[in-house]
Amino acid sequence: MAAPPKEFLRKIKPFSFLSEKELDYLVANLDVEAYEKGEVVFKKGKHSKYVYVVFQGSVGLYDDDTLIDVVTRGEIFGIISAITGNPLSLTAIAMEDLICYEIKKDAFNEIFEKNPKFSAFFTTFINKRFRSFTNLVRETEGTLQEEIYLMSVEKLIRKDPVVCSRDTVVEDAAKTMINNRVGSIVVVENGKPVGVLTDSDLKKVLVYGDKKDPVERHMVSPAIYIDSEKPVFEAYLTLLNKGINHLIVVNKDSKAIGVITSKDILSQLEPASSLISLYRGIQKASSIEELKSYLSGVRKAVAALALKGFHFYELSRMITSVYDSAVHRVLVMTEKEFDLPDYVWIHMGSSGRKEQIIATDQDNMIIYDGDKKEVLEFAKRVNDRLDEIGIPKCTANYMASNPKWNLTIDEWKDNFKRWFNALTGENIRYLSVFLDLRPIHGDTSLYTELLEFIKDNITSQAIRFLALDATTIEPPIGIFGIKGLDKGLDIKKFGIYPIANGVRVLALENGIVKITNTKERIERLSEISAIGDRKDDLLEAYEFLQELRLRHQSISFSAGFEGDNIIKIDEIDKIESFVLREALKIVSSFQKFIKGRYKVYGL
């Protein structure tokens, strides 16, 4: 051997962070092993006893028969299992004659916990600077559910689409559908879908129409379709949001290649079927009692999906769709009981950002144009009914039933003008709440008018004070880890809010007022080069923090408790605690960027 283990390890960056004493300790707990080409180093599913360093040769890492990665001289493998204690997720096989330094995992973990630089390097190494943490966690807890909703829509297609032209008569279209045993026929023009006729449409024609009519007269148009390479889960969301049962699949040339139905997707996404059933029930509900019955099952369904491994970004969109539908139904039912001027019902806060999870409450306001008449009483009744069906009232009273938040368009403009120019602590707090506006029901032109006013009148000083507010509360990161994690960390206060608030500031500076979702804001800011190379770090950190919070609340709810935002060290495994620290470092770095950009150091 050209160099003894100590000298070899010293030249590999993570081990160069060790003191002589620490390095000697690892070498004393190290074995040197040789493997012939084709020999198994370790097998998937077993528990690792070592962390492996390649001295000579190369190792193939396999998932069953699929080669996932190749490890060569000076590279390290087997780390995740050694740190977490979970079974090995891959099989390692020597691709040529191999010599490995095998460090006993207990000794490795002892140094890992004691040396912050060493552990930080491995956390970064394992997660490739955080990008693939989600995949790493799911190596050991991956589910069929995840594989299904990430697979492409194309894999659900069972046969070529049955098609016809615009001028095909309904009778002929019906015969074609019967002969092909399908529930829909795609109406095409030059191979591209322009509409669809389903069996339910046919029934209406047979009862109320003329079977000699051209299908163009009765088809659903424009055609709703999805790209064949999109994931199944996106197709599910499209069906959910559009309230349809048939979805056309197109290729890269926008030509129809198949049709999938809600049944096709639900057969694959069985755990989500309860939520989609609740959603449809909410859409059809005709009474407050019915809505209450449906909403009572939503949190349970969401908790189950969260514990099945659904991502925060997708799950929050689902939750938003369900709650929006419930609020819309209450508004439609209630407005019939009042004589109302033109108005729009607006959501703020997490609902305004489309980031609701299990523990959600009301954050709403009204903009109206005309005589106040019965608007306040209407809002009180709506807030009461929302509370009755299971969407609790806001404890801070940010609700349309509060006269302060039930105003004409001109009064709202006066509010924002005052807040922009009198930057008290209270007004900054109001801006943080009311700058995440999203219309739910009503005359959206009032919402658009207010947004334009905000865009034209926000001051640079207001943006600067919002930047200061976004950087005041810093993550509790110390040299030896996260301070106070043993007692509990408020992940919303120290992780989620700083990112959401900082991103909002940058969006406002760049005139982005209509986009409120944090992920979408980050993506838009990246497109206009407003956040440098921070996009991926921020997206991954934000998702990880939200998913920890979502899982925590799901577990609490499943155990019969109300969810909070306090994460304790005994809830997360070792690797998650280190990645949490990395996520909070990203938060801290982002806050420094905000401070520097808006010159709010020391204020």
Coordinates of C-alpha atoms in Angstrom, one line a residue, residues 5 233 237 246 250 378 414 445 461 479 581:
P5 CA -4.6 4.9 6.4
F233 CA -50.4 13.8 -9.5
L237 CA -55.0 18.1 -9.4
H246 CA -62.1 12.9 -18.4
V250 CA -51.4 15.1 -25.6
F378 CA -73.3 39.3 5.9
D414 CA -56.7 54.9 2.3
S445 CA -62.1 43.8 -10.6
Q461 CA -39.2 53.1 2.9
I479 CA -21.6 26.2 17.0
R581 CA -29.6 22.8 10.9

